């Protein structure tokens, strides 16, 4: 029998660990349990109140939500405001100019401290310089920078004049940069000579130079920040140094009042097929939900907290939870240019200790990497300042969750597992610290004012204990307003699968308490002998074995069973001891999965590898592993952070012991 929805529910991991909030945390928490009922009773009214409370408006809005043009929503559309004014100027006007906005930590240990008053001057200068370079309200600006303060200044300068920014992650190739510049028709590119990566300067400007030779483009100027001092090629009529035009610009600038529905930014994200999609967000609704979620999900106290989100500004997490959310809320935050293991594997924990970071927001892949390195590394540092821990980007397996809680959070800091997407703009499903009793591995409940559920193939909500597809059933303020230049693709991708529902592309289940568990992208859900299995679930089972540091599971085509489970695992240096043979590892881990989930989930094959193929944002590229598992030529690996990984895996496969079990 073939089930029609993902999530082989008879095989779910059972999770009965519970962590209620401590009374001390609850007593001081920003969020209260009663908010759900009133928010859900009248969602637009709830969001209107947040918009009025959390933001300053040049023209107050009367209209709250206009959904008559569905699936394109308009929120607070007759109001006007400016994002940069809200993120910067008003904090200075309120007497908080001396508060640190950014503690910048360079990879090599160079630092800069930027107060809100400094930020106002820097952003104003940059806004004047952009205007001087011919950028007008409505023009698009591409930003291709490392995580240095100028990246934040530039984004806010764009927002200040109403020029939507399109940040392109500094690790993307010239080709990727070119296609994004052209799609957004960017007039200006802001870049740097280079940045520091694993202890050495790494050039950026050459990729811009190369991108601009690839064909027609609308770029008039390239504004170049000097970060590393390395030699750069120069095109006189086009290139300008930041120090020449920004440093000398006036530090007085009046922010432009903009309609709430004025586009704030475009951010490209990969779809399952085809060219990257330019997801665009507008101003009023996006900022409202960014600020609300940042304040409540992280329990932010702007006067006392030191917040650190480890994401790069090239991703949505960096937009919403490095730039807009924290700065709108007047937070003090850390930004760090480098990698977690440069110059040593304790670098992140050293930063937490140094700045007394109290709120940390990172990704499961980073947590699992730290697990792999061993807990003696973080335990050398004083992490006692941490009081809230966040996770984002992929399902966090219960063992990583427990490790994060115990080793990093000292068994006391609540963990918020936050589900959202580039498209949703801000967090949608997450516990609220101080309110929610947490469960390792589950993102649990839609936030107040958010309506999400799990449906089957016929768009019917599944009962508790069952699985299906995650959908959002009501419009939310920070929802994408579309795909840049392609309204049809927007409607097709998100709104055609289930009429009137936003299809997130994630498999999910509801447990017996009605809490939501994310099971990975629907395309990562396997069907083995008519039973649907989640890659995430099997990965979780594997990682719960003491030998396993990290696991990736794919469904490989199989003549008999439809798909078969193939697992790639990285063993823990300290646990496996190296004495077990490959056969022993296979047998033990297969039996372990059978024990944790059921014999149906037993991987057909378990391959021990040294690394897993990951994109630069840390997502495992299962597509490539599927190619390996199906004995195909490995497909396009150009978006891998480290392109040699696939060669290593292929070599490993030719070693004895990496054989297929019957
Ligand atoms: C996945 C990142 C499980 C999910 C903010 C989603 C998660 C995709 C979680 C969006 C989570 C994100 N638990 N899965 N807490 N957070 N995802 O656009 O598959 O880079 O659809 O946005 O990441 O990735 P994106």
XYZ file of C-alpha atoms and ligand atoms in Angstrom:
687
model
C 0.000 0.000 0.000
C 1.272 3.429 -0.809
C 0.598 6.128 1.713
C -0.278 9.463 0.231
C 1.531 11.746 2.652
C 5.092 11.941 3.870
C 6.114 10.796 7.304
C 5.855 7.081 7.955
C 4.089 7.723 11.173
C 4.308 4.310 12.646
C 8.050 4.846 12.602
C 8.429 8.146 14.358
C 11.020 8.622 17.001
C 9.276 8.872 20.291
C 10.369 11.828 22.328
C 9.210 12.191 25.855
C 11.779 14.567 27.304
C 10.206 17.861 28.356
C 11.747 21.091 29.565
C 9.306 23.452 31.236
C 10.419 27.072 31.564
C 11.890 27.945 34.940
C 9.740 30.206 37.132
C 12.595 32.741 37.192
C 12.686 32.920 33.411
C 8.921 33.158 33.121
C 8.762 35.950 35.686
C 10.962 38.197 33.544
C 9.928 37.001 30.064
C 8.727 39.381 27.345
C 6.146 36.859 26.128
C 3.092 35.740 28.078
C 0.913 32.714 27.568
C -2.296 34.702 27.067
C -1.006 36.359 23.889
C -1.954 33.350 21.746
C -5.642 33.577 22.379
C -6.021 37.247 21.712
C -3.728 37.193 18.688
C -5.601 34.287 17.185
C -8.971 35.876 17.852
C -8.129 38.795 15.546
C -4.817 38.368 13.738
C -4.843 41.623 11.767
C -5.651 43.582 14.933
C -2.830 41.819 16.767
C -0.327 42.705 14.044
C -1.611 46.270 13.789
C -0.918 46.686 17.477
C 2.612 45.329 17.052
C 3.199 47.622 14.065
C 2.161 50.649 16.127
C 4.098 49.595 19.235
C 7.341 48.506 17.658
C 7.771 50.982 14.803
C 7.669 54.746 14.298
C 5.521 55.825 11.356
C 5.840 59.051 9.357
C 2.223 58.579 8.318
C 0.200 56.307 10.598
C -1.748 53.602 8.787
C -5.488 53.070 8.894
C -5.675 50.077 6.583
C -4.341 46.897 8.179
C -4.541 43.985 5.767
C -5.702 43.959 2.169
C -5.918 40.375 0.930
C -8.180 41.158 -1.997
C -5.251 40.715 -4.390
C -4.356 37.271 -2.987
C -1.847 35.705 -3.116
C -0.201 39.118 -2.848
C -0.893 40.715 0.519
C -0.747 44.385 1.409
C -0.153 45.277 5.042
C -0.499 48.745 6.566
C -0.543 50.025 2.979
C -1.636 53.616 3.585
C 1.124 54.162 6.168
C 4.602 55.522 5.539
C 7.856 54.889 7.380
C 11.578 54.461 6.898
C 13.430 51.287 7.899
C 16.766 52.988 8.604
C 15.131 55.689 10.707
C 13.517 52.950 12.768
C 16.731 50.939 13.054
C 19.022 53.830 13.867
C 17.933 57.458 14.259
C 15.113 56.968 16.686
C 17.394 55.215 19.174
C 19.729 58.204 19.086
C 16.785 60.591 19.464
C 15.618 58.571 22.474
C 18.956 59.178 24.212
C 20.527 55.806 23.429
C 23.185 57.078 21.030
C 25.952 55.771 23.275
C 24.611 52.230 23.316
C 26.752 49.813 21.307
C 24.931 48.638 18.194
C 27.704 46.453 16.773
C 30.688 44.762 18.329
C 32.564 43.812 15.183
C 35.101 41.031 15.536
C 37.331 40.438 12.523
C 38.596 36.963 11.859
C 42.131 38.000 12.726
C 41.029 39.562 16.005
C 40.763 43.218 14.878
C 37.707 44.851 16.422
C 35.444 47.863 16.009
C 32.822 49.138 18.404
C 29.981 51.015 16.736
C 27.417 52.846 18.847
C 23.986 53.853 17.584
C 25.281 57.438 17.220
C 28.204 56.134 15.125
C 25.823 54.027 13.093
C 23.659 57.050 12.341
C 26.683 58.968 11.037
C 28.001 56.057 8.986
C 24.639 55.226 7.438
C 23.965 58.883 6.648
C 27.346 59.244 4.943
C 26.769 56.105 2.932
C 23.279 57.283 1.938
C 24.697 60.609 0.731
C 27.411 58.781 -1.192
C 24.898 56.452 -2.868
C 22.830 59.444 -3.919
C 26.018 61.052 -5.241
C 26.620 57.951 -7.355
C 23.218 58.382 -8.959
C 21.184 55.907 -6.916
C 17.600 57.043 -6.554
C 14.570 55.804 -4.662
C 13.452 52.576 -6.344
C 16.832 51.750 -7.939
C 18.374 48.407 -6.971
C 21.797 48.023 -5.380
C 23.724 44.728 -5.311
C 25.827 44.114 -2.200
C 28.681 41.602 -2.376
C 30.604 42.048 0.840
C 32.122 40.037 3.652
C 30.528 40.379 7.087
C 32.102 43.741 7.905
C 30.329 46.794 9.368
C 30.155 48.417 5.918
C 27.762 45.652 4.857
C 25.317 46.762 7.541
C 25.902 50.451 6.732
C 25.195 49.811 3.057
C 22.000 47.865 3.634
C 20.681 50.601 5.903
C 21.840 53.357 3.529
C 19.830 51.680 0.774
C 16.825 51.462 3.071
C 17.286 55.112 3.973
C 16.846 56.259 0.392
C 14.399 53.517 -0.610
C 16.737 51.676 -2.982
C 16.005 47.945 -2.556
C 19.179 46.008 -1.832
C 20.024 42.618 -3.225
C 22.695 41.042 -1.064
C 24.635 38.275 -2.785
C 26.565 35.987 -0.458
C 30.308 36.616 -0.787
C 30.941 32.928 -1.416
C 28.903 32.866 -4.616
C 30.688 32.740 -7.944
C 30.992 35.479 -10.556
C 28.402 33.661 -12.644
C 25.880 33.612 -9.818
C 26.593 37.255 -9.067
C 26.116 38.225 -12.698
C 22.749 36.526 -13.014
C 21.528 38.191 -9.811
C 22.752 41.632 -10.908
C 20.974 41.279 -14.215
C 17.753 39.855 -12.807
C 17.446 42.689 -10.276
C 18.786 45.277 -12.781
C 21.158 46.652 -10.171
C 22.721 50.003 -10.954
C 25.435 49.861 -8.327
C 27.481 47.025 -6.847
C 29.059 47.485 -3.423
C 31.969 45.156 -2.756
C 35.359 44.946 -1.013
C 38.867 44.176 -2.144
C 38.512 41.016 -0.094
C 37.752 39.510 3.289
C 39.493 37.168 5.684
C 38.742 33.491 5.427
C 40.522 30.804 7.429
C 43.385 33.061 8.300
C 44.137 34.463 4.870
C 42.850 37.323 2.725
C 40.412 36.092 0.148
C 39.682 38.310 -2.839
C 36.170 39.488 -3.707
C 36.557 42.243 -6.254
C 37.863 39.971 -9.030
C 34.523 38.137 -8.997
C 32.722 41.446 -9.544
C 35.132 42.372 -12.347
C 34.563 38.991 -13.948
C 30.788 39.120 -13.467
C 30.650 42.432 -15.290
C 32.395 40.963 -18.330
C 29.825 38.213 -18.759
C 27.379 40.206 -20.826
C 25.088 43.187 -20.856
C 24.357 44.722 -17.479
C 22.964 47.922 -16.013
C 25.801 48.567 -13.518
C 27.144 52.124 -13.573
C 29.486 52.036 -10.575
C 31.266 49.621 -8.287
C 31.860 50.965 -4.787
C 34.820 49.231 -3.148
C 35.506 48.917 0.575
C 39.151 48.430 1.486
C 39.276 45.523 3.896
C 42.413 43.472 3.184
C 44.539 45.976 1.266
C 45.269 43.435 -1.466
C 45.933 44.599 -5.030
C 42.864 45.124 -7.167
C 42.281 45.744 -10.847
C 40.708 49.132 -11.409
C 38.330 50.434 -14.056
C 38.589 54.200 -13.698
C 35.247 55.400 -14.944
C 33.362 52.675 -13.078
C 35.140 51.878 -9.785
C 35.178 54.118 -6.730
C 36.780 53.592 -3.341
C 34.470 53.741 -0.351
C 37.058 55.907 1.408
C 36.924 58.465 -1.421
C 33.181 58.961 -1.561
C 31.726 57.800 1.763
C 34.290 59.074 4.234
C 34.099 62.570 2.793
C 30.294 62.661 2.533
C 28.139 64.671 4.929
C 26.932 62.795 7.993
C 23.595 64.577 7.881
C 20.878 62.868 5.882
C 17.104 62.904 6.089
C 15.544 59.456 5.707
C 12.967 59.251 2.938
C 9.434 58.382 4.144
C 8.313 55.371 2.104
C 5.052 53.546 1.613
C 4.719 50.489 3.819
C 4.572 48.373 0.653
C 7.743 49.894 -0.829
C 10.191 47.023 -1.623
C 12.920 46.850 1.024
C 15.027 44.110 -0.504
C 15.359 41.227 -2.925
C 17.108 38.059 -1.824
C 17.770 35.174 -4.175
C 17.163 31.648 -3.016
C 17.420 28.392 -4.875
C 14.286 26.584 -5.877
C 14.110 22.866 -6.480
C 14.610 23.478 -10.171
C 15.378 26.337 -12.481
C 17.127 29.608 -11.833
C 17.272 31.167 -8.357
C 14.175 33.026 -7.307
C 14.403 36.695 -6.336
C 12.237 36.713 -3.231
C 11.192 40.255 -2.430
C 10.009 41.792 0.774
C 8.444 45.155 1.503
C 8.821 47.524 4.422
C 6.054 47.874 7.023
C 4.900 44.296 7.452
C 8.387 42.827 7.217
C 9.770 45.154 9.892
C 6.802 44.547 12.169
C 7.269 40.797 12.206
C 11.079 41.041 12.292
C 10.881 43.223 15.401
C 8.096 41.280 17.101
C 9.737 37.891 16.643
C 13.184 39.119 17.586
C 11.877 40.615 20.814
C 9.667 37.725 21.851
C 11.346 34.592 20.506
C 14.723 35.648 21.910
C 13.287 37.465 24.934
C 15.444 40.452 24.029
C 16.138 43.056 26.708
C 17.899 45.768 24.668
C 19.426 47.454 27.718
C 21.216 44.394 29.028
C 21.451 41.632 26.437
C 24.321 40.963 24.078
C 22.910 39.145 21.094
C 24.816 37.160 18.508
C 23.411 35.578 15.382
C 26.145 33.706 13.540
C 24.524 33.980 10.092
C 26.109 35.871 7.225
C 24.161 38.834 5.840
C 24.030 36.959 2.523
C 21.143 34.853 3.893
C 17.687 35.758 5.096
C 18.726 35.030 8.686
C 21.344 37.748 8.366
C 18.769 40.187 6.983
C 16.099 39.643 9.594
C 18.143 38.645 12.634
C 21.419 40.522 12.156
C 20.263 43.735 10.515
C 16.582 44.590 10.773
C 15.172 42.766 13.827
C 17.958 43.538 16.320
C 18.562 47.110 15.181
C 14.864 47.998 15.099
C 14.773 46.746 18.691
C 17.860 48.748 19.692
C 19.890 45.658 20.565
C 23.623 45.374 21.175
C 25.044 42.636 19.021
C 28.199 40.881 17.944
C 29.075 40.381 14.298
C 31.957 38.072 13.421
C 33.632 37.937 10.049
C 35.268 34.535 10.206
C 34.812 30.796 10.565
C 34.296 28.920 13.859
C 37.662 27.169 13.639
C 40.006 30.059 12.845
C 42.503 30.294 14.388
C 41.233 27.499 16.677
C 38.117 25.447 17.283
C 37.174 27.390 20.382
C 36.840 30.699 18.501
C 33.058 31.048 18.876
C 33.153 30.253 22.581
C 35.992 32.687 23.068
C 33.763 35.371 21.492
C 30.827 34.425 23.736
C 33.096 34.740 26.771
C 34.692 37.990 25.605
C 31.453 39.887 24.925
C 29.349 38.046 27.503
C 26.909 37.028 24.796
C 23.525 36.303 26.353
C 21.503 35.234 23.281
C 23.020 32.973 20.628
C 21.287 32.085 17.364
C 22.902 29.503 15.098
C 22.283 26.464 12.900
C 22.123 22.748 13.749
C 24.954 22.002 11.362
C 27.232 24.223 13.449
C 26.088 22.539 16.633
C 26.771 19.095 15.216
C 30.197 20.213 14.023
C 31.008 21.356 17.552
C 29.745 18.041 18.888
C 32.108 16.329 16.516
C 35.040 18.390 17.781
C 34.216 17.378 21.340
C 32.774 19.127 24.350
C 36.146 19.709 25.962
C 36.544 22.676 23.595
C 33.520 24.771 24.676
C 33.983 23.681 28.272
C 37.262 25.606 28.403
C 35.321 28.879 28.149
C 32.949 30.730 30.435
C 29.581 30.449 28.711
C 27.538 31.339 31.781
C 26.287 34.596 30.212
C 24.134 32.627 27.737
C 20.447 32.679 28.638
C 18.607 31.931 25.354
C 19.758 29.652 22.526
C 18.236 29.621 19.053
C 18.390 27.168 16.177
C 17.443 27.699 12.533
C 17.847 26.353 9.028
C 17.094 22.665 9.277
C 15.521 20.259 11.688
C 17.621 19.909 14.807
C 17.890 16.297 15.806
C 17.111 15.626 19.464
C 20.675 14.576 20.304
C 22.130 17.818 18.957
C 19.399 19.729 20.790
C 20.296 17.992 24.057
C 23.980 18.636 23.533
C 23.321 22.327 22.767
C 21.254 22.612 25.910
C 23.710 20.827 28.195
C 27.116 21.851 26.887
C 26.424 25.354 25.579
C 23.383 26.341 27.625
C 24.559 24.942 30.965
C 21.324 22.937 31.226
C 19.341 26.069 31.868
C 19.052 28.314 28.792
C 15.828 27.633 26.895
C 16.278 26.530 23.282
C 14.081 28.017 20.600
C 13.966 25.898 17.463
C 12.704 28.399 14.895
C 11.116 27.328 11.634
C 10.854 29.840 8.821
C 12.078 30.502 5.273
C 13.462 33.227 3.027
C 9.898 33.478 1.793
C 8.286 33.909 5.209
C 10.695 36.735 6.060
C 10.619 36.062 9.785
C 10.124 33.268 12.301
C 6.781 31.472 11.996
C 6.924 28.390 14.228
C 8.874 28.341 17.465
C 8.500 27.915 21.193
C 8.308 31.152 23.188
C 10.890 31.174 25.971
C 9.299 31.502 29.376
C 6.006 30.220 27.996
C 6.464 26.973 26.074
C 7.511 23.670 27.604
C 10.115 22.623 25.060
C 10.721 19.255 23.431
C 14.029 18.337 21.805
C 13.628 18.263 18.040
C 10.281 19.990 17.630
C 9.654 23.588 16.561
C 6.276 23.050 18.216
C 3.808 25.906 17.788
C 2.986 28.687 15.329
C 3.768 32.056 16.882
C 0.914 34.268 18.032
C -0.728 35.764 14.953
C 0.535 32.965 12.676
C -1.674 30.223 11.294
C 0.090 27.028 10.248
C -1.056 23.470 9.989
C -0.217 20.103 8.497
C -2.398 18.791 5.678
C -2.692 15.616 3.637
C -2.737 15.357 -0.161
C -6.315 16.578 -0.222
C -5.480 19.707 1.772
C -7.280 18.317 4.811
C -5.666 19.047 8.180
C -4.245 15.839 9.621
C -5.180 14.731 13.121
C -2.674 14.801 15.969
C -0.230 11.961 15.595
C -0.258 12.130 11.785
C 1.935 13.672 9.114
C 1.724 15.498 5.821
C 2.705 18.860 4.385
C 3.267 22.077 6.262
C 1.024 24.906 5.066
C 0.324 28.445 6.204
C -3.341 29.201 6.175
C -3.548 32.966 6.747
C -1.460 35.837 5.375
C 1.260 37.157 7.714
C 2.937 40.582 7.727
C 6.451 39.548 6.619
C 5.322 37.247 3.824
C 7.112 37.588 0.526
C 5.278 39.838 -1.890
C 6.435 37.794 -4.822
C 9.279 36.618 -6.993
C 10.981 39.612 -8.558
C 9.724 40.021 -12.108
C 7.827 36.729 -12.136
C 4.377 36.888 -10.509
C 3.298 33.681 -12.217
C 6.123 31.666 -10.754
C 5.153 33.028 -7.339
C 1.581 31.826 -7.679
C 2.687 28.483 -9.140
C 5.384 27.664 -6.631
C 3.579 28.478 -3.435
C -0.147 28.685 -4.090
C -1.065 26.101 -6.691
C -0.511 22.866 -4.781
C -3.319 23.545 -2.310
C -5.865 26.186 -3.224
C -5.727 29.168 -0.882
C -2.913 27.713 1.229
C 0.761 28.614 1.205
C 2.737 25.450 0.458
C 6.046 25.598 2.321
C 7.645 22.560 0.690
C 8.343 20.958 4.058
C 7.038 17.681 5.362
C 5.771 17.847 8.911
C 3.914 15.860 11.497
C 1.797 16.720 14.467
C 2.557 14.740 17.587
C -0.012 13.590 20.089
C 0.068 16.994 21.790
C -0.537 18.766 18.483
C 3.048 20.076 18.363
C 4.636 20.440 14.925
C 7.775 18.537 13.932
C 9.500 19.501 10.711
C 10.653 16.505 8.724
C 12.748 18.102 6.014
C 11.884 19.180 2.511
C 9.223 17.124 0.881
C 11.680 16.191 -1.813
C 13.858 14.615 0.858
C 11.130 12.338 2.026
C 11.560 8.758 0.889
C 9.089 6.085 0.014
C 10.389 2.648 0.851
C 8.110 -0.274 0.051
C 5.135 2.053 0.227
C 6.176 3.369 3.605
C 7.132 6.943 3.799
C 10.261 7.683 5.775
C 11.855 10.967 6.616
C 15.526 11.451 5.926
C 15.619 13.596 9.059
C 14.171 10.904 11.204
C 16.757 8.350 10.140
C 19.534 10.879 10.471
C 18.351 11.579 13.976
C 18.405 7.910 14.791
C 21.938 7.560 13.436
C 23.204 10.602 15.289
C 21.718 9.268 18.510
C 24.278 6.453 18.328
C 27.438 7.376 20.255
C 29.702 6.578 17.315
C 28.046 9.005 14.919
C 28.835 12.708 14.684
C 26.839 13.564 11.603
C 24.636 11.712 9.160
C 22.934 12.396 5.841
C 20.358 10.057 4.424
C 19.022 9.844 0.888
C 16.439 7.747 -0.866
C 18.109 5.906 -3.741
C 16.083 4.268 -6.496
C 15.585 0.582 -5.875
C 13.949 -1.880 -8.232
C 12.262 -3.813 -5.487
C 11.331 -1.311 -2.856
C 10.890 1.882 -4.896
C 13.436 3.717 -2.856
C 16.032 2.457 -0.443
C 17.670 4.245 2.410
C 21.341 5.051 1.937
C 23.163 6.748 4.784
C 26.421 8.656 4.814
C 27.925 9.020 8.256
C 30.833 10.829 9.839
C 32.090 8.942 12.879
C 33.097 10.721 16.049
C 36.837 10.744 16.512
C 36.634 10.032 20.207
C 33.826 7.479 20.231
C 34.455 5.004 17.463
C 38.027 4.482 18.507
C 38.894 3.352 15.017
C 39.066 -0.294 16.018
C 35.768 -1.351 14.487
C 35.828 -2.707 10.962
C 33.640 -1.118 8.319
C 31.415 -4.211 8.452
C 30.970 -3.891 12.165
C 30.069 -0.233 11.810
C 27.491 -1.044 9.131
C 25.860 -3.829 11.078
C 25.796 -1.961 14.353
C 24.344 1.203 12.882
C 21.770 -0.610 10.740
C 20.579 -2.453 13.798
C 20.550 0.754 15.757
C 18.258 2.400 13.216
C 16.049 -0.674 13.230
C 15.847 -0.395 16.985
C 15.139 3.342 17.022
C 12.582 3.475 14.228
C 11.757 0.023 12.904
C 13.241 -2.515 10.491
C 11.690 -0.689 7.529
C 14.010 2.251 8.125
C 17.185 0.152 8.150
C 19.582 1.734 5.679
C 20.399 -0.534 2.788
C 23.869 0.854 2.872
C 25.891 2.914 5.314
C 28.939 4.679 3.995
C 31.498 6.096 6.364
C 32.815 9.388 5.009
C 35.158 12.090 6.262
C 32.988 15.040 5.211
C 29.513 15.689 3.860
C 28.862 17.900 0.835
C 27.419 21.177 2.105
C 26.456 24.426 0.495
C 28.062 27.551 1.773
C 25.051 28.125 3.974
C 25.589 24.746 5.574
C 22.822 22.758 3.940
C 23.702 19.199 3.015
C 23.388 18.683 -0.741
C 21.514 15.399 -0.696
C 21.101 15.538 -4.457
C 24.834 14.834 -4.835
C 24.727 12.043 -2.303
C 21.785 10.550 -4.169
C 23.931 10.540 -7.306
C 26.598 8.609 -5.414
C 24.056 6.238 -3.906
C 22.605 5.548 -7.338
C 26.007 5.058 -8.951
C 25.515 8.015 -11.253
C 27.956 10.601 -12.311
C 27.812 13.286 -9.625
C 25.818 16.303 -10.827
C 26.551 20.003 -10.604
C 28.593 20.554 -7.439
C 29.455 24.199 -8.001
C 27.504 25.490 -5.021
C 29.450 23.355 -2.557
C 31.461 25.186 0.082
C 34.294 22.723 -0.538
C 34.230 21.135 -3.947
C 36.787 18.446 -3.095
C 34.348 16.737 -0.735
C 32.684 14.750 -3.509
C 36.052 13.436 -4.696
C 36.858 12.307 -1.177
C 33.552 10.514 -0.927
C 34.030 8.843 -4.304
C 37.517 7.687 -3.288
C 36.137 6.354 -0.012
C 33.623 4.286 -1.929
C 36.298 2.428 -3.758
C 37.791 1.315 -0.425
C 37.030 -2.174 0.851
C 34.232 -2.284 3.368
C 32.149 0.363 1.695
C 30.108 -2.331 0.059
C 26.427 -2.658 -0.218
C 24.655 -4.983 2.171
C 21.912 -7.242 0.965
C 14.390 24.520 6.593
C 16.185 29.752 6.546
C 13.367 22.475 10.326
C 13.051 24.207 5.974
C 15.543 30.597 7.670
C 12.723 25.474 5.230
C 13.959 24.261 9.031
C 14.072 25.914 4.742
C 14.026 25.089 10.170
C 14.176 27.387 4.507
C 13.754 24.490 11.436
C 14.477 26.261 8.399
N 13.422 23.183 11.457
N 13.618 22.967 9.110
N 13.834 25.169 12.571
N 14.351 26.322 9.737
N 14.260 25.022 7.963
O 15.022 29.855 2.983
O 13.196 23.119 5.089
O 17.355 29.287 3.816
O 11.815 25.253 4.173
O 15.516 29.997 5.361
O 14.979 25.511 5.781
O 15.519 27.745 4.234
P 15.903 29.261 4.023
